[in-house]
Amino acid sequence: MIQWLRTNLLACGWTVQKIMAHARFEVTFAIFDGATIAVGGNTFTFTDDEDEPFAVHITPGDILATLANLGRHTSEDINPNPWDDYEVGMMLIGSVSVPYIEWNVPDPGDDEFYNGNLLPMALTPTGTVGIFDYNPNSTPGQGVTWGGGFTFTSLPHDFGGGTITIKVQTIDTGQCDIVITTSDGEGVFTGIQVAQAWRLLCNPYQFFMFVNATLTAGYFFLCASLKPYGQLSQANFISGPINAVLPSGGNRSDLDGIGSRYYVNVSGGYMSSATSTLEQVPNFVFPGWGAGITATQKLNNKIGGLNIRRDNGKGIPYEAFIAACVTEPNQGGIGDDKIYIIGALWDAFISSVYSPVNSTEIINGAAAITLISQTGNANTSRGALVVQTEV
Amino acid sequence: MTFGPNYSNGPIVSTNLPVYNVQIALNSIRDALVEANWELVSEIAGSSSTTGYELISFPTPGGLVQMRVSVWYDGTNTVLFGWPILALKVADGNGLNDFTAHFLTIRSDVGNKTVRFVCNQHQFMCWYDSTLSPGGSSYTTNFFNRNTAFGGVPVLFDTTLGQQCYWFQYGGTDLRQSIVPDSNTSYAWLHNGVLKSGLNNVAATLAPSFMSERGSDLVQTTPFWNANFAVMAPILLIGTTATLVALSIWDAIVVCGSYSGRITTFADFCNWENVTDGGQVGTLFHVTGKQLALTVPGYSY
């Protein structure tokens, strides 16, 4: 998934920086003279002049060592086992009680490939010493890599030059999970259900990830450097799931779902929490009816479940604004709450006419898709978020 | 996508109408509409030897749709104090499908009353501003002091020739108070051969009202914060719950916030003034003057 994101976001103009992985191995094993281990496509050979093989034991608190490509280490570098001159690709230090080591795969320079392997993707070393793979490190000789990934930054837009930066990395949960984190650390989204058929819709400023067949939590992610509204120069918005096991948020069952788990940054960060107030929750914005929230004020919202069409039968496209409350509301009632329009999605509009989710549309001759929709009732407006899929 | 105003590209008349005398008020209404390219059709012999007038609007572009407005004094007075109340009848371009309202109380007892009157060649808006009229709050709209009437031929996206259409409302907490008037507002609209009139908030009928930007979850509080209101073309809703129709009006926008008091501003080479003044979500602004003759509809702000 991370590779797939990288390929497509690069193609849309996002800038990418790699994030080094962590690797962890069970490391109590025997090393024979001439034993080899291939890690990330590199083969390292252990040489020793001892007659007998020996186990390399690991001790808590031993120093982490970095993987030295083609470096030579003398026996004095290792405690407590003196080796003669040898070439090694790594040093394995740990202990029985802490039977693993961690090290950062070094930065080989500008090239993010390391001997033909794309860093920092999981290393799959093979060889005569140990077996390393993605699986949890509960078995001697097995290891795990995590934390590798990329930092993605959107293209600066022409309305103040704002960008959004996120980190997409693998996480060490014992299964194939990823975490998406905002650059300020305020937004952490761990609930993406990776093992699905995901679709990606992206442009230089935003991307949607979604699973066609599923609208519930965990199967939708929106990351946008919005076209900022009014006096703002930057408005960043993310809506996505948390909790890989029991995902919350990241759903597109209706237009209100974007306010479940979200991140908003308008010259400051705000992340949803269990204590966030209703006034702060992000909303899609489009023309509605009624001056307030009570049935009387909305005259019973007779249009709640109706398509709104012009007299020529056509629907009305509205700008895909998002409104949110960045600061705590004054709670003084209408007019005092700080919820306001922060920006608009790109290449998208809100339709006044309901169309089923995943249905295709044509906008000015270009294909589009209904990403989210709702039929509307007394408390919700009827409409759909339609996003272009081609220009 | 078009989000900007629908400019009428004709004259705009913005005036404080003198309504302290029946004939003076009738003549002023006539003169304002004629100046805005309405055509005088006939005179109406009214009560107390007054003369009223029937006028027809300028044809709309495309569909050439017109409406008629008749204004006269038929002898109706307020129950208390006996102040004259002017009658106004709206009808289609052929004079059919009409609806009559008593919309304007004539008073001079605490100063010569005036009302704001803004019209273009397709629509008219009449409302009371206590800060601009002699008599101040004494003439503020209530059951006795009737001051408001709003209507016209809307912007139609179906330009089929031969159709008739108009919208009208007055009274109650009307367009002056809220773009979604309350259940005491009277209205009439004609569209697609259907004429509806009566009090607002009848179950299956939608009286003329406008839309404003708000969140998709209507339970949330709105409006949006004062620093970042959206501006949108006015979407006028009429119809029934079975056939809801979204039209628009001329030379107007909706600013999706709440305002109180009189607001004037300048944008897009036009002078603007708020019609609604009730502090409710969505404020209707109308052009009151143009700096340049706009030949191509456009909008920037």
XYZ file of C-alpha atoms in Angstrom:
692
model
C 0.000 0.000 0.000
C 2.777 2.413 0.872
C 4.574 1.732 -2.375
C 1.335 2.179 -4.261
C 0.747 5.524 -2.572
C 4.278 6.619 -3.299
C 4.077 5.794 -6.994
C 0.801 7.596 -7.550
C 1.383 10.638 -5.369
C 4.770 11.181 -7.026
C 3.031 11.102 -10.379
C 0.664 13.832 -9.146
C 3.445 16.164 -8.051
C 3.739 15.339 -4.370
C 7.265 15.306 -3.006
C 8.464 12.210 -1.240
C 11.136 11.523 1.338
C 11.949 8.149 2.680
C 11.699 7.174 6.274
C 14.147 4.605 7.482
C 12.856 1.382 8.841
C 13.535 -0.303 12.087
C 14.385 -3.959 12.083
C 14.256 -6.379 14.912
C 15.534 -9.941 14.975
C 15.789 -12.835 17.277
C 19.459 -13.168 17.326
C 20.608 -16.078 19.316
C 22.098 -18.307 16.782
C 25.281 -20.066 15.871
C 27.695 -18.564 13.486
C 29.979 -20.708 11.448
C 33.011 -19.592 9.687
C 31.978 -18.760 6.168
C 28.335 -18.527 7.098
C 26.472 -16.022 5.015
C 23.436 -13.971 5.470
C 21.710 -12.053 2.780
C 19.980 -8.932 3.952
C 18.235 -6.616 1.583
C 19.963 -8.261 -1.307
C 23.391 -7.958 0.208
C 25.294 -11.006 1.239
C 27.461 -10.827 4.279
C 30.004 -13.426 5.165
C 31.170 -14.269 8.635
C 34.750 -15.280 8.823
C 36.559 -16.573 11.791
C 39.634 -18.431 12.540
C 38.198 -20.426 15.371
C 37.867 -24.110 14.837
C 34.530 -24.450 16.491
C 31.347 -22.586 15.832
C 30.159 -20.342 18.577
C 26.940 -18.770 19.596
C 26.695 -15.124 19.708
C 24.952 -14.256 22.875
C 23.337 -10.977 23.389
C 23.265 -8.905 26.527
C 20.750 -6.317 27.621
C 21.916 -2.831 27.175
C 24.489 -3.632 24.593
C 25.192 -0.977 22.153
C 23.151 -0.796 19.031
C 25.238 -0.928 15.965
C 24.439 0.262 12.538
C 24.522 -1.793 9.478
C 27.857 -1.049 7.820
C 27.895 -1.724 4.185
C 31.157 -3.288 3.254
C 32.678 -2.049 6.454
C 35.261 -4.019 8.287
C 35.081 -4.576 11.981
C 37.727 -6.029 14.120
C 37.191 -8.258 17.021
C 37.840 -5.399 19.409
C 34.599 -3.879 18.277
C 32.596 -6.689 19.756
C 32.245 -7.592 23.352
C 32.681 -10.260 24.629
C 33.671 -12.314 21.624
C 36.896 -11.358 20.016
C 37.018 -12.176 16.397
C 39.844 -11.930 14.069
C 39.744 -9.777 11.133
C 36.531 -10.356 9.281
C 34.006 -8.774 7.140
C 30.580 -8.517 8.496
C 27.444 -6.827 7.357
C 26.011 -6.357 10.772
C 26.576 -6.825 14.401
C 24.011 -8.632 16.332
C 23.794 -7.602 19.885
C 21.078 -8.427 22.338
C 20.376 -10.820 25.135
C 18.363 -13.872 25.953
C 15.922 -11.847 27.949
C 15.825 -9.151 25.391
C 16.379 -11.331 22.447
C 16.390 -8.795 19.761
C 18.293 -5.858 18.520
C 17.110 -2.841 16.748
C 18.951 -0.728 14.324
C 18.200 1.809 11.721
C 18.922 0.872 8.196
C 21.487 3.451 7.259
C 20.953 6.080 4.686
C 23.047 5.127 1.706
C 22.756 8.627 0.385
C 20.432 10.187 -2.049
C 19.583 6.890 -3.583
C 16.691 5.376 -1.781
C 17.511 2.033 -3.210
C 20.002 -0.194 -1.490
C 21.542 -2.690 -3.820
C 18.438 -2.994 -5.819
C 16.071 -3.101 -2.893
C 13.850 -0.177 -2.193
C 14.447 1.153 1.267
C 12.987 1.186 3.770
C 10.687 -1.586 2.839
C 10.890 -4.726 4.838
C 14.104 -6.600 4.459
C 13.838 -10.269 3.778
C 17.176 -11.644 4.616
C 17.850 -15.235 3.893
C 20.855 -17.356 4.301
C 22.417 -19.754 6.592
C 21.886 -17.718 9.681
C 18.403 -17.117 10.853
C 15.257 -16.523 8.950
C 13.894 -13.050 8.804
C 10.524 -12.003 7.620
C 7.552 -9.846 8.403
C 6.235 -12.027 11.120
C 6.313 -11.118 14.776
C 9.589 -11.770 16.438
C 8.405 -14.403 18.837
C 10.418 -17.153 17.286
C 14.201 -17.343 17.437
C 15.683 -16.573 14.140
C 12.716 -14.553 13.051
C 12.536 -10.808 12.859
C 10.344 -7.968 11.861
C 10.792 -4.624 10.237
C 8.602 -1.638 10.876
C 8.538 2.099 10.774
C 9.686 2.301 7.227
C 7.771 4.460 4.862
C 7.704 7.859 3.286
C 6.904 11.445 4.030
C 4.538 12.901 1.469
C 4.125 16.622 0.907
C 1.537 18.073 -1.413
C 2.318 20.637 -4.036
C 2.047 24.254 -2.841
C -1.156 25.757 -4.216
C -1.580 29.220 -5.676
C -3.772 30.477 -2.832
C -1.181 31.153 -0.188
C 1.183 28.308 -0.979
C -0.104 25.977 1.724
C 0.867 22.320 1.762
C 0.078 19.274 3.820
C 2.717 16.811 4.970
C 2.024 13.330 6.238
C 4.098 10.312 7.142
C 2.944 6.890 6.016
C 4.734 4.054 7.750
C 4.416 0.438 8.674
C 3.766 -0.219 12.329
C 4.772 -3.070 14.561
C 1.443 -4.672 15.402
C 2.228 -8.175 14.371
C 0.211 -7.775 11.205
C 0.444 -5.760 8.088
C -0.705 -2.392 9.346
C 0.165 1.154 8.519
C -0.072 4.432 10.357
C -0.543 7.846 8.831
C 0.681 10.739 10.934
C 0.571 14.451 10.355
C 3.826 16.389 10.425
C 2.866 18.071 13.683
C 1.975 14.783 15.289
C -1.558 15.911 16.068
C -3.200 13.534 13.674
C -2.539 9.809 13.989
C -4.613 7.429 11.918
C -4.026 3.759 12.611
C -7.264 2.230 11.465
C -6.812 1.703 7.750
C -7.824 -1.842 6.929
C -4.941 -2.561 4.617
C -5.847 -5.981 3.310
C -8.543 -4.799 0.902
C -8.873 -3.716 -2.694
C -8.239 -0.023 -2.309
C -8.763 2.697 -4.877
C -6.807 5.909 -4.949
C -7.992 9.223 -6.331
C -5.340 11.914 -6.135
C -4.254 15.281 -7.478
C -1.396 17.590 -6.426
C -3.249 18.818 -3.340
C -5.395 15.991 -2.050
C -6.044 12.300 -2.225
C -8.853 9.942 -1.406
C -8.331 6.278 -0.604
C -11.376 4.085 -0.437
C -12.652 0.573 -0.795
C -15.452 0.394 -3.314
C -17.473 -2.296 -1.642
C -17.392 -1.039 1.929
C -18.653 2.216 3.401
C -18.102 1.478 7.065
C -15.280 2.521 9.348
C -11.729 1.838 8.276
C -12.203 1.862 4.529
C -11.915 5.518 3.649
C -9.210 8.116 3.978
C -9.174 11.716 2.829
C -6.100 13.942 3.006
C -6.299 17.453 1.617
C -4.517 20.731 1.435
C -7.779 22.501 0.776
C -8.216 25.523 -1.387
C -8.346 27.938 1.542
C -11.353 30.159 1.962
C -11.517 33.882 2.629
C -8.460 35.292 4.374
C -6.873 31.932 5.073
C -3.685 30.891 3.309
C -3.688 27.311 4.450
C -6.339 24.827 5.441
C -5.450 21.191 5.919
C -7.966 18.494 6.504
C -7.798 14.759 7.041
C -10.605 12.341 7.692
C -9.678 8.761 8.416
C -9.899 5.838 10.802
C -8.155 5.028 14.035
C -7.670 1.618 15.675
C -6.674 -1.158 13.313
C -8.562 -3.815 15.303
C -11.838 -1.937 15.869
C -11.722 0.912 13.401
C -13.514 4.132 14.199
C -13.892 6.859 11.631
C -12.830 6.696 8.051
C -16.278 5.864 6.780
C -18.289 7.195 3.884
C -21.696 5.953 4.844
C -22.947 9.538 4.756
C -21.696 13.074 4.419
C -21.421 13.480 8.163
C -18.891 10.643 8.420
C -15.972 12.973 7.762
C -16.548 14.450 11.187
C -15.996 11.190 13.014
C -12.182 11.110 13.181
C -10.409 13.996 11.631
C -7.547 16.454 11.647
C -7.844 20.129 10.909
C -5.007 22.590 10.681
C -5.632 26.230 10.018
C -2.489 27.842 11.418
C -2.835 25.487 14.334
C -3.807 21.913 14.913
C -6.925 20.284 16.115
C -7.718 16.633 16.338
C -10.967 15.006 17.239
C -11.268 13.509 20.643
C -13.956 12.014 22.769
C -14.472 15.406 24.358
C -14.844 17.450 21.206
C -18.083 19.344 21.062
C -20.681 19.010 18.389
C -20.027 22.514 17.170
C -16.452 21.681 16.264
C -17.080 18.654 14.101
C -16.258 19.176 10.442
C -19.095 19.288 7.994
C -19.515 19.370 4.322
C -21.243 22.606 3.517
C -23.889 23.218 0.953
C -27.090 25.224 0.650
C -29.665 24.106 3.100
C -32.925 25.360 4.392
C -33.771 26.889 7.677
C -32.226 29.432 9.967
C -31.385 27.243 12.914
C -31.488 23.790 14.377
C -34.988 23.372 15.736
C -37.883 22.000 13.750
C -39.660 25.336 14.033
C -36.698 27.254 12.720
C -36.400 24.879 9.812
C -40.150 24.866 9.184
C -39.909 21.113 9.659
C -37.309 21.001 6.913
C -39.745 19.871 4.284
C -36.963 19.608 1.754
C -34.813 17.275 3.824
C -35.298 14.264 1.603
C -35.886 15.964 -1.723
C -33.675 16.437 -4.710
C -33.209 20.097 -5.496
C -33.414 20.718 -9.222
C -33.755 23.835 -11.277
C -36.828 24.394 -13.407
C -34.980 22.844 -16.353
C -34.635 19.605 -14.380
C -30.927 19.869 -13.725
C -29.235 19.622 -10.370
C -27.208 22.394 -8.833
C -23.502 21.983 -8.152
C -22.204 23.577 -4.992
C -18.603 24.207 -4.086
C -17.321 21.362 -1.904
C -16.665 23.478 1.153
C -15.613 22.022 4.443
C -16.387 23.848 7.660
C -14.821 23.085 10.989
C -14.150 24.592 14.364
C -10.481 24.957 15.150
C -10.812 26.653 18.497
C -13.125 25.870 21.315
C -16.518 27.440 20.714
C -17.683 30.145 23.027
C -20.854 28.162 23.449
C -22.784 31.369 23.395
C -25.213 30.111 20.818
C -25.693 30.930 17.190
C -23.113 33.427 15.992
C -20.589 32.731 18.728
C -19.446 29.303 17.668
C -16.198 29.325 15.829
C -17.153 26.802 13.183
C -16.456 28.318 9.811
C -15.658 27.424 6.252
C -11.971 26.599 6.069
C -11.655 25.626 2.433
C -12.847 23.618 -0.508
C -11.908 20.292 -1.997
C -10.347 20.364 -5.422
C -11.898 18.900 -8.546
C -15.060 18.154 -6.636
C -18.492 19.535 -5.960
C -21.491 18.837 -3.797
C -24.529 17.848 -5.789
C -28.031 18.854 -4.803
C -29.304 15.637 -6.266
C -28.854 12.314 -4.590
C -26.999 9.645 -6.510
C -25.863 6.305 -5.109
C -22.360 6.058 -3.809
C -19.809 4.755 -6.341
C -22.025 5.767 -9.268
C -20.292 7.479 -12.155
C -21.053 10.975 -13.355
C -19.933 13.206 -16.182
C -18.761 16.744 -15.387
C -18.048 18.958 -18.369
C -17.337 15.863 -20.383
C -14.971 14.344 -17.842
C -15.651 11.286 -15.745
C -16.421 11.637 -12.062
C -17.539 9.432 -9.226
C -19.999 9.856 -6.383
C -17.787 9.267 -3.407
C -20.203 9.955 -0.571
C -23.936 10.573 -0.556
C -26.940 10.716 1.689
C -30.649 10.667 1.057
C -31.479 13.272 3.670
C -34.207 13.571 6.269
C -35.495 16.128 8.753
C -32.018 16.541 10.194
C -29.727 16.067 7.234
C -29.593 17.554 3.798
C -29.811 15.445 0.683
C -26.870 15.412 -1.648
C -23.651 13.826 -2.786
C -19.921 14.531 -2.972
C -18.845 14.078 -6.576
C -15.151 13.987 -7.431
C -13.562 14.086 -10.852
C -11.618 11.039 -11.872
C -10.151 12.530 -15.007
C -9.516 15.950 -16.490
C -20.858 26.088 -12.570
C -22.320 29.538 -11.962
C -22.320 30.877 -8.476
C -22.580 34.581 -9.062
C -25.499 36.979 -9.234
C -27.911 37.039 -12.138
C -27.686 40.623 -13.247
C -30.781 42.042 -14.914
C -28.681 44.404 -17.037
C -31.384 47.023 -16.808
C -32.093 50.009 -14.598
C -31.964 49.691 -10.831
C -34.189 51.983 -8.794
C -33.415 52.413 -5.117
C -35.487 54.996 -3.317
C -37.206 55.929 -0.087
C -40.831 56.033 -1.139
C -43.051 58.645 0.500
C -46.021 56.757 1.942
C -47.613 59.372 4.132
C -50.359 60.079 1.599
C -52.319 57.595 -0.509
C -52.015 59.271 -3.890
C -48.433 60.334 -3.327
C -47.554 56.751 -2.395
C -49.335 55.330 -5.448
C -47.667 57.783 -7.777
C -44.252 57.077 -6.259
C -44.631 53.346 -6.735
C -45.699 53.902 -10.315
C -42.791 56.229 -11.026
C -40.246 53.873 -9.495
C -41.425 50.914 -11.551
C -41.659 52.921 -14.765
C -38.131 54.181 -14.210
C -37.095 50.533 -13.925
C -38.547 49.755 -17.364
C -41.957 48.531 -16.248
C -44.745 49.665 -18.543
C -47.877 51.418 -17.362
C -50.843 49.390 -18.614
C -53.821 51.204 -17.155
C -55.110 53.396 -14.392
C -57.394 52.082 -11.681
C -60.126 54.197 -10.159
C -59.701 53.782 -6.453
C -61.488 54.763 -3.305
C -61.619 58.353 -2.091
C -61.053 59.609 -5.617
C -57.605 58.149 -5.794
C -56.024 56.662 -8.881
C -54.176 53.429 -8.853
C -52.075 51.800 -11.536
C -51.516 48.537 -13.319
C -48.025 47.924 -14.657
C -46.335 45.081 -16.488
C -42.688 44.082 -16.088
C -40.066 44.033 -18.786
C -39.771 40.648 -20.532
C -37.087 38.410 -19.108
C -34.256 37.334 -21.379
C -34.809 33.986 -23.009
C -38.349 33.115 -22.070
C -39.765 36.666 -22.317
C -41.775 36.102 -19.145
C -43.656 39.003 -17.604
C -45.834 39.673 -14.593
C -48.351 42.371 -13.784
C -48.575 44.420 -10.621
C -51.607 46.510 -9.749
C -51.471 48.917 -6.860
C -54.426 51.008 -5.661
C -56.465 52.065 -2.647
C -59.708 50.142 -2.348
C -60.880 51.791 0.839
C -59.413 49.228 3.229
C -58.211 50.767 6.477
C -56.668 49.424 9.640
C -59.259 48.267 12.159
C -57.845 50.602 14.751
C -56.985 54.188 13.885
C -58.344 53.855 10.354
C -55.076 54.228 8.508
C -55.368 53.497 4.777
C -53.827 50.277 3.530
C -52.800 50.027 -0.096
C -53.758 46.959 -2.077
C -51.352 45.188 -4.402
C -52.347 42.537 -6.886
C -49.860 40.325 -8.666
C -50.791 38.391 -11.789
C -49.160 36.749 -14.755
C -48.350 38.581 -17.963
C -51.895 38.076 -19.232
C -53.434 39.412 -16.060
C -54.552 35.966 -14.926
C -53.641 33.824 -11.939
C -53.798 36.771 -9.640
C -53.388 37.243 -5.923
C -54.205 40.351 -3.885
C -52.568 41.562 -0.710
C -52.973 44.644 1.476
C -49.349 45.368 2.033
C -48.688 49.019 2.863
C -50.112 51.192 5.639
C -50.178 54.910 4.893
C -49.234 57.071 7.904
C -48.171 60.609 8.679
C -49.220 60.992 12.305
C -45.693 60.888 13.759
C -43.821 62.049 10.708
C -44.084 61.453 7.013
C -43.453 57.747 6.687
C -41.133 56.367 4.003
C -40.301 52.832 2.917
C -37.334 51.438 1.076
C -38.249 50.479 -2.427
C -35.769 48.712 -4.678
C -36.768 47.395 -8.053
C -35.422 46.340 -11.396
C -37.189 45.516 -14.595
C -38.287 42.090 -13.359
C -38.841 42.360 -9.614
C -39.566 44.684 -6.697
C -38.816 44.753 -3.015
C -40.486 47.009 -0.481
C -39.542 47.111 3.172
C -39.372 49.463 6.135
C -36.169 50.766 7.685
C -36.806 52.627 10.908
C -33.408 54.322 10.691
C -34.299 55.965 7.417
C -37.935 56.905 7.889
C -39.475 59.715 9.867
C -41.526 58.154 12.609
C -38.814 55.632 13.348
C -39.950 52.584 15.237
C -43.523 53.879 15.373
C -43.919 52.617 11.829
C -42.069 49.338 12.319
C -43.801 46.404 10.698
C -46.495 44.800 12.829
C -50.139 43.905 12.403
C -51.113 47.561 11.853
C -47.989 48.787 10.150
C -47.751 46.871 6.936
C -44.662 47.705 4.971
C -43.376 44.770 3.015
C -43.879 43.216 -0.382
C -41.393 41.175 -2.340
C -41.881 39.602 -5.706
C -41.117 39.386 -9.358
C -40.460 37.138 -12.277
C -37.645 34.848 -11.170
C -34.610 33.788 -13.120
C -35.759 30.773 -15.085
C -33.380 28.208 -16.522
C -36.078 26.822 -18.748
C -36.434 29.448 -21.483
C -39.460 27.906 -23.188
C -41.601 30.639 -24.676
C -45.146 31.152 -23.500
C -44.720 30.146 -19.888
C -45.978 32.262 -16.996
C -44.229 32.546 -13.671
C -43.992 34.856 -10.708
C -43.333 34.788 -6.959
C -44.632 37.036 -4.203
C -44.706 37.275 -0.437
C -45.666 39.780 2.229
C -46.567 40.110 5.874
C -45.604 38.064 8.923
C -41.953 37.481 9.629
C -41.320 37.851 5.968
C -38.274 38.266 3.801
C -37.244 41.303 5.780
C -36.752 39.094 8.842
C -35.556 35.833 7.352
C -34.832 34.262 4.006
C -36.971 31.401 5.289
C -40.061 33.314 6.405
C -42.172 32.003 9.208
C -45.671 30.579 9.155
C -47.327 34.002 9.366
C -46.015 35.083 5.986
C -48.467 35.144 3.110
C -47.350 34.236 -0.364
C -48.288 33.404 -3.897
C -46.397 31.783 -6.696
C -47.153 30.656 -10.185
C -45.082 28.129 -12.061
C -45.746 25.549 -14.711
C -49.441 26.286 -14.721
C -49.800 25.856 -10.961
C -50.841 28.762 -8.743
C -50.363 28.414 -5.012
C -51.113 30.986 -2.357
C -51.810 31.182 1.329
C -49.872 31.160 4.541
C -46.352 29.824 4.752
C -45.583 26.393 6.168
C -48.506 24.526 4.757
C -47.481 20.902 4.878
C -46.945 19.985 1.268
C -46.298 23.405 -0.229
C -43.122 25.397 -0.252
C -43.624 29.134 -0.010
C -40.982 31.350 -1.623
C -37.854 31.200 0.466
C -34.138 31.136 -0.054
C -31.333 28.810 0.831
C -28.149 29.497 2.732
C -24.935 27.558 3.211
C -25.000 25.304 6.210
C -23.597 21.968 7.225
C -24.996 18.728 5.951
C -25.908 17.849 9.524
C -28.713 20.275 10.186
C -28.743 19.546 13.885
C -25.499 21.443 14.232
C -25.591 25.076 15.066
C -25.060 27.581 12.340
C -24.339 30.205 11.080
C -20.727 30.004 10.317
C -18.392 32.346 12.002
C -18.553 35.989 11.034
C -15.107 36.076 9.532
C -15.687 33.637 6.754
C -19.201 33.713 5.426
C -19.833 32.112 2.061
C -21.461 34.131 -0.675
C -23.782 32.412 -3.091
C -26.285 33.106 -5.798
C -29.776 33.313 -4.321
C -31.603 30.030 -4.728
C -35.329 30.656 -4.503
C -37.360 27.609 -3.622
C -41.007 27.159 -4.513
C -43.118 24.161 -5.305
C -44.496 21.242 -3.430
C -42.822 18.376 -1.667
C -43.520 16.375 -4.804
C -42.231 18.944 -7.294
C -39.670 21.156 -5.640
C -38.235 23.809 -7.948
C -35.094 25.865 -7.442
C -35.214 29.192 -9.221
C -33.262 32.373 -8.647
C -33.823 36.112 -8.592
C -32.172 39.100 -10.204
C -29.456 41.430 -8.936
C -29.131 39.698 -5.590
C -26.892 37.429 -3.556
C -27.157 35.603 -0.273
C -24.366 36.116 2.208
C -24.491 33.067 4.403
C -24.205 34.759 7.733
C -26.418 36.785 9.982
C -26.591 40.547 10.091
C -28.657 43.065 11.919
C -29.132 46.630 10.958
C -28.635 48.259 7.619
C -25.583 47.131 5.703
C -24.395 48.796 2.525
C -21.354 47.752 0.614
C -19.679 47.856 -2.763
C -18.616 44.844 -4.808
C -18.415 43.820 -8.423
C -18.935 47.425 -9.480
C -22.295 47.509 -7.719
C -23.725 49.040 -4.587
C -25.422 46.504 -2.362
C -27.814 46.717 0.557
C -29.219 44.023 2.802
C -32.890 43.220 2.493
C -33.079 40.810 5.409
C -32.344 42.260 8.803
C -33.458 39.664 11.315
C -30.136 38.268 12.489
C -31.011 34.901 10.971
C -28.776 32.612 8.951
C -28.473 33.907 5.420
C -28.821 37.542 4.486
C -30.234 38.610 1.158
C -28.415 41.527 -0.443
C -29.787 43.446 -3.427
C -28.096 45.728 -5.915
C -29.067 49.319 -5.321
C -26.897 50.904 -7.970
C -24.311 50.135 -10.601
C -21.042 51.876 -11.310
C -20.644 50.418 -14.775
C -23.109 49.052 -17.288
C -22.532 45.339 -17.131
C -22.963 43.655 -20.454
C -21.810 40.212 -19.467
C -22.974 38.559 -16.247
C -20.027 38.046 -14.014
C -18.996 38.066 -10.427
C -15.875 38.563 -8.403
C -15.247 39.449 -4.823
